[in-house]
Short mmCIF file of C-alpha atoms and ligand atoms in Angstrom, two decimals:
data_model
loop_
_atom_site.label_atom_id
_atom_site.label_comp_id
_atom_site.label_asym_id
_atom_site.label_seq_id
_atom_site.Cartn_x
_atom_site.Cartn_y
_atom_site.Cartn_z
CA MET A 1 52.17 -28.46 -57.92
CA PRO A 2 50.11 -30.68 -54.88
CA THR A 3 51.41 -33.60 -54.19
CA ALA A 4 50.25 -35.32 -50.61
CA ASP A 5 46.35 -36.48 -49.94
CA PRO A 6 44.01 -34.94 -50.61
CA SER A 7 42.50 -33.78 -47.72
CA VAL A 8 38.65 -32.93 -50.04
CA ASP A 9 37.53 -35.08 -52.86
CA VAL A 10 36.08 -32.18 -54.65
CA ALA A 11 36.20 -29.26 -53.53
CA ILE A 12 33.54 -25.88 -55.74
CA ILE A 13 35.36 -22.71 -55.41
CA GLY A 14 31.46 -20.10 -55.21
CA ALA A 15 28.58 -20.50 -53.30
CA GLY A 16 26.45 -18.89 -56.43
CA ILE A 17 23.83 -20.92 -57.84
CA VAL A 18 25.51 -22.66 -60.02
CA GLY A 19 28.08 -23.82 -57.47
CA ILE A 20 25.09 -25.29 -55.21
CA ALA A 21 23.46 -26.96 -58.17
CA ALA A 22 27.15 -28.33 -58.96
CA ALA A 23 27.49 -29.09 -55.16
CA ALA A 24 23.54 -31.10 -54.65
CA ARG A 25 24.73 -33.42 -58.25
CA LEU A 26 27.76 -33.82 -57.24
CA ALA A 27 26.94 -35.08 -53.31
CA GLU A 28 24.03 -36.94 -55.00
CA ALA A 29 26.85 -39.17 -56.92
CA GLY A 30 28.37 -40.35 -54.24
CA ARG A 31 31.39 -37.42 -53.68
CA GLN A 32 32.71 -35.51 -50.29
CA VAL A 33 31.99 -32.38 -51.49
CA VAL A 34 33.52 -28.77 -49.86
CA VAL A 35 31.97 -25.26 -51.43
CA PHE A 36 34.50 -22.19 -50.07
CA ASP A 37 32.86 -18.90 -50.94
CA ARG A 38 34.01 -15.27 -49.76
CA SER A 39 29.71 -14.32 -49.13
CA GLY A 40 28.56 -16.90 -47.70
CA VAL A 41 26.05 -18.78 -49.48
CA CYS A 42 24.28 -17.42 -51.97
CA GLU A 43 24.83 -14.08 -51.11
CA GLU A 44 26.03 -11.54 -54.68
CA THR A 45 24.83 -12.48 -58.48
CA SER A 46 23.15 -15.20 -57.98
CA SER A 47 20.59 -14.13 -55.15
CA GLY A 48 19.79 -10.89 -56.46
CA ASN A 49 18.18 -11.69 -60.32
CA ALA A 50 15.19 -11.19 -61.43
CA ALA A 51 13.62 -14.54 -61.22
CA ALA A 52 13.61 -15.89 -64.83
CA PHE A 53 13.43 -18.98 -64.60
CA ALA A 54 13.07 -18.95 -68.32
CA PHE A 55 14.49 -22.14 -70.27
CA SER A 56 12.07 -20.15 -73.17
CA ASP A 57 15.12 -17.50 -73.82
CA ILE A 58 17.48 -19.01 -76.00
CA LEU A 59 18.47 -16.78 -77.92
CA PRO A 60 22.03 -15.49 -78.45
CA LEU A 61 21.95 -11.75 -77.22
CA ALA A 62 24.68 -11.36 -80.39
CA HIS A 63 22.57 -10.55 -83.29
CA LYS A 64 22.65 -8.63 -86.69
CA ASN A 65 20.46 -5.52 -85.81
CA MET A 66 21.77 -5.29 -83.16
CA ALA A 67 24.22 -2.41 -85.02
CA ARG A 68 20.46 -0.90 -85.14
CA GLU A 69 19.63 -0.53 -81.39
CA VAL A 70 23.21 0.33 -79.90
CA PRO A 71 23.53 4.01 -81.15
CA ARG A 72 19.95 4.42 -79.66
CA TRP A 73 20.68 2.58 -76.78
CA LEU A 74 23.71 4.20 -75.72
CA ALA A 75 21.83 7.88 -76.21
CA ASP A 76 20.61 7.76 -72.78
CA PRO A 77 23.45 7.37 -70.38
CA LEU A 78 20.74 5.90 -67.92
CA GLY A 79 19.96 3.64 -70.75
CA PRO A 80 19.33 -0.55 -71.16
CA LEU A 81 23.38 -0.56 -71.90
CA SER A 82 26.15 1.93 -70.98
CA ILE A 83 29.61 1.96 -71.40
CA SER A 84 31.66 2.82 -69.16
CA PRO A 85 34.26 5.71 -71.43
CA ALA A 86 37.72 4.44 -69.64
CA TYR A 87 36.80 0.79 -68.96
CA LEU A 88 35.93 0.86 -72.91
CA PRO A 89 40.00 -0.05 -74.08
CA ARG A 90 40.18 -2.61 -71.67
CA LEU A 91 36.57 -3.96 -73.49
CA ALA A 92 36.73 -3.84 -77.14
CA PRO A 93 38.58 -7.17 -77.46
CA TRP A 94 35.48 -9.07 -75.73
CA LEU A 95 33.27 -6.10 -78.69
CA ALA A 96 35.43 -8.20 -81.45
CA ARG A 97 34.53 -11.23 -80.58
CA PHE A 98 30.45 -10.40 -79.52
CA TRP A 99 30.53 -8.97 -82.72
CA ARG A 100 31.87 -12.28 -84.33
CA ALA A 101 29.11 -13.91 -82.11
CA GLY A 102 26.96 -12.15 -84.20
CA ARG A 103 26.79 -13.55 -88.25
CA PRO A 104 24.60 -15.99 -88.87
CA SER A 105 26.74 -18.42 -88.46
CA ALA A 106 28.46 -19.17 -85.41
CA ARG A 107 24.07 -17.37 -83.83
CA HIS A 108 22.48 -20.39 -85.47
CA ALA A 109 25.26 -22.90 -83.21
CA ALA A 110 24.77 -20.32 -80.03
CA LEU A 111 21.37 -21.16 -80.73
CA ALA A 112 21.40 -24.85 -80.73
CA ALA A 113 23.81 -25.39 -78.48
CA GLN A 114 21.25 -23.12 -76.11
CA ALA A 115 18.35 -24.40 -76.46
CA ALA A 116 20.01 -28.47 -76.18
CA MET A 117 21.08 -26.76 -72.47
CA MET A 118 17.68 -25.18 -71.37
CA ARG A 119 16.34 -28.82 -72.56
CA LEU A 120 18.66 -30.48 -70.48
CA ALA A 121 18.40 -27.77 -67.79
CA GLU A 122 14.37 -28.44 -67.55
CA SER A 123 14.86 -31.35 -66.98
CA GLU A 124 17.47 -32.07 -64.88
CA TRP A 125 16.07 -28.63 -62.52
CA ALA A 126 12.45 -31.18 -62.76
CA GLY A 127 14.17 -34.29 -61.08
CA MET A 128 16.31 -31.78 -58.45
CA MET A 129 13.11 -29.73 -57.68
CA GLU A 130 11.25 -32.71 -56.04
CA ARG A 131 14.74 -35.01 -55.09
CA SER A 132 15.06 -31.16 -52.97
CA GLY A 133 11.49 -30.18 -52.16
CA THR A 134 11.44 -27.16 -53.52
CA GLY A 135 8.55 -27.15 -55.94
CA ALA A 136 6.56 -24.79 -54.42
CA MET A 137 9.28 -21.99 -55.02
CA LEU A 138 8.69 -22.49 -58.96
CA ARG A 139 5.75 -20.08 -61.03
CA GLU A 140 4.06 -21.04 -64.17
CA ASP A 141 1.93 -18.36 -64.47
CA GLY A 142 3.92 -17.07 -67.70
CA CYS A 143 5.92 -13.77 -69.15
CA LEU A 144 4.39 -10.85 -71.70
CA GLU A 145 7.03 -8.74 -73.30
CA LEU A 146 5.59 -6.07 -74.76
CA TYR A 147 5.88 -3.28 -77.74
CA GLU A 148 4.96 0.75 -78.07
CA SER A 149 4.49 0.25 -81.75
CA ASP A 150 3.38 -2.23 -84.44
CA ALA A 151 6.93 -1.29 -85.84
CA GLU A 152 8.34 -2.91 -82.75
CA TRP A 153 6.03 -5.78 -83.01
CA ARG A 154 7.17 -6.15 -86.45
CA ALA A 155 10.97 -6.31 -85.47
CA SER A 156 10.53 -9.65 -82.59
CA LEU A 157 9.09 -11.98 -85.16
CA GLU A 158 11.81 -12.79 -86.30
CA GLY A 159 13.26 -13.69 -83.34
CA TRP A 160 10.17 -15.26 -82.21
CA ALA A 161 10.31 -17.15 -85.76
CA GLU A 162 13.75 -19.05 -84.31
CA ARG A 163 12.08 -19.94 -81.39
CA GLU A 164 9.72 -21.69 -82.79
CA ARG A 165 11.87 -23.48 -84.55
CA PHE A 166 12.41 -24.71 -81.48
CA GLY A 167 9.08 -25.77 -80.18
CA ILE A 168 8.51 -22.94 -77.90
CA GLY A 169 4.88 -22.05 -78.09
CA PHE A 170 3.92 -18.12 -77.32
CA ARG A 171 1.17 -15.75 -78.67
CA HIS A 172 0.98 -12.35 -80.43
CA VAL A 173 -1.61 -10.73 -77.81
CA ARG A 174 -3.57 -7.51 -78.32
CA ALA A 175 -7.03 -5.26 -76.84
CA ALA A 176 -8.72 -7.02 -74.37
CA GLU A 177 -6.25 -10.10 -74.39
CA LEU A 178 -3.66 -7.21 -73.33
CA ALA A 179 -5.53 -6.31 -70.41
CA ALA A 180 -6.49 -9.28 -69.35
CA LEU A 181 -2.91 -11.34 -68.76
CA GLN A 182 -1.87 -7.30 -66.89
CA PRO A 183 -4.43 -5.13 -66.61
CA GLY A 184 -2.94 -1.59 -65.09
CA LEU A 185 -1.18 -1.02 -68.51
CA SER A 186 -0.40 2.68 -70.05
CA PRO A 187 -2.06 2.49 -73.68
CA ARG A 188 1.39 3.24 -74.72
CA PHE A 189 1.47 -0.64 -75.38
CA VAL A 190 0.00 -1.70 -78.08
CA ALA A 191 0.81 -4.62 -78.54
CA GLY A 192 2.34 -7.79 -77.07
CA THR A 193 3.44 -11.97 -76.62
CA PHE A 194 2.55 -14.23 -74.45
CA VAL A 195 5.14 -16.81 -73.64
CA PRO A 196 2.86 -19.58 -72.00
CA GLY A 197 6.13 -21.77 -70.33
CA TRP A 198 7.76 -19.04 -69.19
CA LYS A 199 8.85 -19.96 -65.97
CA THR A 200 9.91 -17.97 -62.47
CA VAL A 201 11.07 -18.41 -58.99
CA ALA A 202 9.37 -17.14 -55.70
CA ASP A 203 12.82 -15.48 -54.57
CA PRO A 204 16.14 -16.50 -56.20
CA LYS A 205 17.81 -16.39 -53.32
CA ARG A 206 15.61 -18.57 -51.26
CA LEU A 207 15.53 -21.36 -54.27
CA GLY A 208 19.63 -20.99 -53.38
CA LYS A 209 19.51 -21.37 -50.11
CA ALA A 210 17.35 -24.24 -50.63
CA ILE A 211 19.20 -26.60 -52.47
CA ALA A 212 22.12 -25.53 -50.63
CA ASP A 213 20.43 -26.57 -47.29
CA TYR A 214 19.53 -29.92 -49.81
CA ALA A 215 23.13 -30.92 -50.44
CA GLU A 216 24.33 -30.15 -46.41
CA ARG A 217 21.36 -32.97 -45.81
CA LEU A 218 23.34 -35.05 -48.74
CA GLY A 219 26.99 -34.10 -47.08
CA VAL A 220 27.89 -31.65 -48.95
CA ARG A 221 30.56 -28.34 -46.49
CA PHE A 222 30.17 -25.08 -47.07
CA GLU A 223 33.01 -22.21 -46.38
CA THR A 224 33.13 -18.85 -45.48
CA ALA A 225 36.31 -18.49 -47.05
CA THR A 226 38.29 -16.21 -49.78
CA VAL A 227 40.49 -18.27 -52.91
CA ALA A 228 43.66 -16.58 -53.16
CA SER A 229 45.58 -19.23 -55.75
CA VAL A 230 44.47 -22.38 -57.85
CA SER A 231 47.17 -24.75 -58.88
CA ALA A 232 46.36 -28.49 -60.54
CA GLY A 233 49.81 -31.76 -60.96
CA ALA A 234 48.85 -34.89 -62.57
CA GLY A 235 47.03 -35.68 -59.52
CA LEU A 236 45.38 -33.89 -57.70
CA ALA A 237 44.57 -29.75 -57.39
CA ALA A 238 44.96 -27.07 -54.91
CA ILE A 239 43.58 -23.93 -53.88
CA GLY A 240 44.89 -21.96 -51.84
CA LEU A 241 42.78 -20.03 -49.20
CA ALA A 242 43.64 -16.21 -48.14
CA GLY A 243 45.09 -16.90 -44.39
CA GLY A 244 47.19 -18.98 -45.99
CA ARG A 245 45.64 -22.28 -45.60
CA SER A 246 45.88 -24.27 -48.50
CA ILE A 247 43.92 -27.78 -49.75
CA ALA A 248 43.97 -30.21 -52.01
CA CYS A 249 41.67 -31.93 -53.86
CA ARG A 250 41.37 -34.68 -56.12
CA THR A 251 39.17 -32.57 -58.05
CA LEU A 252 38.55 -28.69 -58.48
CA VAL A 253 35.24 -26.91 -59.49
CA VAL A 254 35.81 -23.18 -60.37
CA ALA A 255 31.61 -21.34 -60.48
CA ALA A 256 33.12 -18.89 -59.14
CA GLY A 257 30.86 -16.76 -61.46
CA ALA A 258 32.26 -12.86 -62.54
CA TRP A 259 35.67 -13.63 -60.99
CA SER A 260 36.56 -17.90 -63.03
CA HIS A 261 38.78 -15.48 -65.54
CA ARG A 262 41.32 -15.29 -62.61
CA LEU A 263 41.15 -18.20 -60.92
CA ALA A 264 41.05 -20.01 -65.38
CA ALA A 265 43.83 -17.33 -65.67
CA GLN A 266 46.32 -19.14 -63.18
CA LEU A 267 45.70 -22.85 -64.72
CA GLY A 268 46.79 -21.87 -67.50
CA ASP A 269 43.63 -20.65 -69.96
CA ARG A 270 43.02 -17.26 -70.57
CA VAL A 271 38.76 -17.04 -70.72
CA PRO A 272 36.93 -13.39 -72.68
CA LEU A 273 35.01 -13.00 -69.54
CA GLU A 274 33.17 -10.22 -68.92
CA THR A 275 31.19 -8.65 -66.32
CA GLU A 276 28.12 -7.02 -67.71
CA ARG A 277 27.22 -5.67 -64.39
CA GLY A 278 22.91 -5.06 -63.30
CA TYR A 279 20.57 -3.17 -61.15
CA ASN A 280 17.14 -3.35 -59.94
CA THR A 281 14.65 -2.11 -56.89
CA THR A 282 12.92 -4.77 -54.82
CA LEU A 283 9.58 -3.13 -54.06
CA PRO A 284 6.48 -3.64 -51.36
CA ALA A 285 4.43 -6.74 -53.05
CA THR A 286 1.88 -3.87 -52.60
CA ALA A 287 3.61 -2.45 -54.64
CA PHE A 288 1.25 -3.34 -57.97
CA ASP A 289 -1.01 -5.87 -59.16
CA LEU A 290 0.93 -7.30 -61.33
CA LYS A 291 -0.10 -10.70 -63.11
CA ARG A 292 3.59 -12.28 -64.30
CA GLN A 293 6.62 -11.29 -65.42
CA LEU A 294 6.36 -8.17 -67.57
CA VAL A 295 9.22 -8.20 -69.87
CA PHE A 296 10.38 -4.26 -72.07
CA SER A 297 12.14 -5.43 -74.37
CA ARG A 298 12.75 -2.11 -75.77
CA HIS A 299 14.40 -0.23 -72.63
CA GLY A 300 16.07 -3.50 -71.67
CA PHE A 301 14.51 -4.32 -68.15
CA VAL A 302 11.74 -7.05 -66.69
CA VAL A 303 9.15 -6.39 -64.26
CA THR A 304 9.16 -9.65 -61.64
CA PRO A 305 5.90 -10.49 -59.01
CA LEU A 306 8.07 -12.42 -56.33
CA ASP A 307 6.88 -13.91 -53.11
CA GLY A 308 6.45 -10.50 -51.22
CA ALA A 309 7.86 -8.11 -53.79
CA ILE A 310 7.62 -7.06 -56.51
CA ARG A 311 11.48 -6.74 -57.88
CA VAL A 312 12.65 -4.11 -61.61
CA GLY A 313 15.58 -4.23 -62.74
CA GLY A 314 17.45 -4.46 -65.58
CA ALA A 315 20.38 -3.58 -68.09
CA VAL A 316 22.98 -3.69 -68.95
CA GLU A 317 26.73 -1.92 -68.08
CA PHE A 318 30.21 -2.57 -69.06
CA ALA A 319 32.67 -1.33 -65.84
CA GLY A 320 34.87 -4.04 -65.14
CA LEU A 321 34.53 -5.41 -61.07
CA ASP A 322 36.00 -2.55 -59.05
CA ALA A 323 34.04 0.89 -60.12
CA PRO A 324 30.97 1.13 -56.73
CA PRO A 325 27.83 1.33 -58.40
CA ASN A 326 25.91 4.33 -60.31
CA TYR A 327 22.54 3.34 -58.35
CA ALA A 328 21.13 5.80 -60.64
CA ARG A 329 21.03 2.61 -63.18
CA ALA A 330 17.92 1.67 -60.90
CA GLU A 331 16.90 5.33 -60.71
CA ALA A 332 16.35 5.50 -63.73
CA MET A 333 14.40 1.92 -64.42
CA LEU A 334 11.99 2.82 -61.75
CA GLU A 335 10.92 5.79 -62.95
CA LYS A 336 10.01 4.24 -66.68
CA ALA A 337 8.43 1.57 -64.72
CA LYS A 338 5.99 4.38 -63.26
CA GLY A 339 5.32 5.98 -66.59
CA PHE A 340 5.19 1.94 -68.14
CA MET A 341 2.38 0.92 -65.04
CA PRO A 342 0.54 3.73 -64.55
CA GLY A 343 -0.18 2.75 -60.40
CA LEU A 344 3.14 1.46 -59.80
CA ASP A 345 3.61 2.60 -55.72
CA ALA A 346 7.99 3.32 -56.30
CA SER A 347 8.13 2.99 -52.88
CA ASP A 348 10.45 1.83 -50.19
CA GLY A 349 12.85 0.11 -52.37
CA ARG A 350 15.98 -2.07 -51.87
CA GLN A 351 18.02 -0.84 -54.38
CA TRP A 352 20.24 -3.88 -55.58
CA MET A 353 23.67 -4.76 -58.05
CA GLY A 354 24.75 -7.56 -59.18
CA PHE A 355 27.46 -9.24 -62.00
CA ARG A 356 26.56 -11.19 -64.95
CA PRO A 357 29.47 -12.87 -65.69
CA SER A 358 29.34 -13.56 -69.95
CA LEU A 359 31.20 -14.34 -72.50
CA PRO A 360 31.33 -12.82 -76.25
CA ASP A 361 28.82 -16.08 -77.82
CA SER A 362 26.26 -16.01 -74.64
CA LEU A 363 27.16 -19.60 -73.99
CA PRO A 364 29.04 -20.58 -70.69
CA VAL A 365 32.34 -22.66 -70.36
CA ILE A 366 31.62 -26.31 -69.10
CA SER A 367 34.67 -27.46 -69.50
CA ARG A 368 38.04 -29.46 -67.84
CA ALA A 369 41.05 -26.96 -67.82
CA SER A 370 42.54 -27.35 -71.10
CA ARG A 371 45.53 -28.45 -69.11
CA HIS A 372 44.36 -30.21 -66.11
CA ARG A 373 41.76 -33.11 -66.18
CA ASN A 374 41.29 -33.26 -62.71
CA VAL A 375 39.82 -29.14 -62.88
CA ILE A 376 36.23 -28.69 -63.98
CA TYR A 377 35.38 -25.06 -64.87
CA ALA A 378 31.54 -24.34 -64.44
CA PHE A 379 30.78 -20.38 -65.13
CA GLY A 380 29.90 -17.82 -67.61
CA HIS A 381 26.63 -17.80 -67.46
CA GLY A 382 25.23 -14.07 -68.86
CA HIS A 383 22.04 -13.07 -67.84
CA LEU A 384 20.15 -16.37 -67.16
CA GLY A 385 21.94 -18.46 -64.65
CA LEU A 386 18.71 -19.88 -62.89
CA PRO A 387 17.77 -22.39 -65.83
CA PRO A 388 20.98 -23.40 -66.78
CA ALA A 389 22.56 -23.62 -63.20
CA ALA A 390 20.91 -27.39 -63.02
CA ALA A 391 21.62 -28.77 -66.22
CA THR A 392 25.40 -27.68 -65.45
CA GLY A 393 25.46 -29.02 -62.56
CA ARG A 394 24.47 -32.19 -64.29
CA LEU A 395 27.00 -32.05 -66.96
CA VAL A 396 30.04 -30.85 -63.64
CA GLY A 397 29.20 -34.26 -62.92
CA ASP A 398 29.49 -36.31 -65.80
CA LEU A 399 32.26 -35.24 -65.89
CA ALA A 400 34.05 -35.69 -62.90
CA ALA A 401 32.88 -39.30 -63.88
CA GLY A 402 34.27 -39.31 -65.95
CA GLU A 403 30.75 -40.49 -67.84
CA THR A 404 29.42 -39.22 -72.20
CA ALA A 405 28.29 -35.80 -70.92
CA ALA A 406 24.93 -36.04 -71.64
CA ILE A 407 24.54 -33.43 -74.56
CA ASP A 408 28.36 -32.26 -76.56
CA LEU A 409 30.15 -30.18 -74.70
CA HIS A 410 31.80 -28.46 -77.70
CA PRO A 411 30.34 -25.49 -77.94
CA PHE A 412 30.97 -24.85 -74.12
CA ARG A 413 34.73 -25.99 -73.94
CA VAL A 414 37.17 -23.15 -72.99
CA THR A 415 40.16 -23.67 -75.92
CA ARG A 416 36.77 -21.74 -78.15
CA PHE A 417 38.39 -18.71 -77.89
C1 LIG B 1 20.16 -7.80 -62.71
C2 LIG B 1 20.03 -8.65 -62.60
C3 LIG B 1 19.34 -9.99 -63.95
C4 LIG B 1 19.34 -10.19 -64.14
N1 LIG B 1 18.23 -11.47 -64.34
C5 LIG B 1 18.23 -13.00 -64.69
C6 LIG B 1 16.70 -14.13 -64.31
O1 LIG B 1 15.80 -13.41 -64.27
N2 LIG B 1 17.45 -15.22 -64.20
C7 LIG B 1 18.66 -16.04 -64.25
O2 LIG B 1 18.51 -16.79 -64.29
N3 LIG B 1 19.26 -15.03 -64.15
C8 LIG B 1 19.32 -13.77 -64.02
N4 LIG B 1 20.37 -12.94 -63.82
C9 LIG B 1 21.60 -13.82 -64.58
C10 LIG B 1 21.99 -14.42 -63.25
O3 LIG B 1 21.82 -13.37 -61.86
C11 LIG B 1 24.37 -15.11 -62.97
O4 LIG B 1 23.79 -15.76 -64.93
C12 LIG B 1 23.97 -16.77 -61.87
O5 LIG B 1 23.17 -16.22 -60.49
C13 LIG B 1 25.40 -16.63 -61.70
O6 LIG B 1 25.19 -17.40 -61.02
P1 LIG B 1 27.73 -18.32 -60.64
O7 LIG B 1 26.70 -19.27 -59.78
O8 LIG B 1 27.94 -18.43 -62.23
O9 LIG B 1 27.75 -17.12 -60.04
P2 LIG B 1 27.53 -15.80 -58.75
O10 LIG B 1 26.22 -16.47 -57.94
O11 LIG B 1 28.38 -15.06 -58.48
O12 LIG B 1 28.41 -16.28 -58.10
C14 LIG B 1 29.79 -16.47 -57.89
C15 LIG B 1 30.53 -16.72 -56.10
O13 LIG B 1 31.85 -17.15 -56.15
C16 LIG B 1 32.15 -15.87 -54.97
N5 LIG B 1 33.33 -15.89 -54.99
C17 LIG B 1 34.34 -15.57 -56.54
N6 LIG B 1 35.55 -15.74 -56.22
C18 LIG B 1 35.52 -15.85 -55.31
C19 LIG B 1 36.78 -16.97 -54.90
N7 LIG B 1 38.02 -16.10 -55.82
N8 LIG B 1 37.40 -17.20 -53.75
C20 LIG B 1 35.48 -17.60 -52.93
N9 LIG B 1 34.74 -17.49 -53.28
C21 LIG B 1 35.10 -16.46 -54.71
C22 LIG B 1 30.83 -14.74 -55.23
O14 LIG B 1 31.53 -14.78 -53.75
C23 LIG B 1 30.08 -15.59 -55.79
O15 LIG B 1 29.12 -15.90 -54.87
C24 LIG B 1 20.62 -11.86 -63.63
C25 LIG B 1 21.37 -11.34 -63.21
C26 LIG B 1 21.52 -9.63 -62.87
C27 LIG B 1 22.61 -9.04 -62.58
#
């Protein structure tokens, strides 16, 4: 148990977008922060994602229609969803929880919590972008979700009605308006939904690094190191780095993405964190004249305009943290995209895989550790980590300061499982 004077005020494990945003927020509040990451600043999942800055995307993934969709998804070995047979026994308890999270009462509670989080996130990001001078990285051209049949469009309406209840604007489009929003689409797309308030960022890696630069200007130190162990006592917490160095701190923040549950377990909390692995290919900007982010929900992927590039990707693969990537999944999405966007030049692509940190109810853990007031968890942001990062940073700051949190944190508590 650490007893010495702290060598660090706040230690954060993880320099993904969540750890970076928390570091910036804590530094703004005058705390002395050191962030430890084994691979540098914004180099893993937060670096290569699809750049959706989608405050309007509030629907939990589990829903009652899932039973209808899953067999179709699983039937295609390179389709939107795949489960490694060898991994299935380990995944089964998570799947059972996911299934229960789709019950109407659980789903509505998660939806309300996510909507509150996104409302906070939008205002927190506005402030953070202004203070850090990153506002120019925001793209506000909306997104276009596409459907291949009236039946598919009709099936989407329930979800749009749920969003409408939370004030999210959209309009269904067809024919000329659809073609104007994105010229050059395959005629197989008969309908679309345009979401004007859906934002993207110019490049998630550049945004993460720019917020980290801002945090550094406020005094945050980033250190490249692997954290091998964590512990906490009544006063101090401590981390042990691979190589043997040990660091005591007043406050410890665990923001280690899909690896966070391994650290939480050392602190006495069992968290059903899974990784939904995802893939993409980044093409030169000249590959297609892309007007805005396109969402092909039925096929589980999106196409995003970035600064100087186009990114095609998504999909969910359950295979754990250690299996090697299967880039055939990235290729399969690119092949589909070529059919959906005739004229797409799919050459010179760069493939990537990332680890979404996912909890069964699609909500993150933002919470004190159950046994240690000086340890704060901030992980599990799943499919959408970018928008809630600034809200999470704010909430971590509230917890660290012992202040009332900006939103009700009960739905995000670590003990809910
Ligand atoms: C294909 C794909 C597309 C996506 N698209 C979007 C999107 O469009 N919009 C969106 O908002 N989200 C998207 N996401 C999700 C988003 O990327 C994640 O939710 C988000 O990046 C999680 O951020 P994080 O900071 O929690 O984790 P990470 O970015 O994974 O950061 C955690 C960090 O912790 C470090 N770490 C872990 N363990 C240790 C240790 N023991 N010692 C030291 N360091 C450690 C890791 O090195 C890592 O850098 C997508 C994800 C994928 C895979």
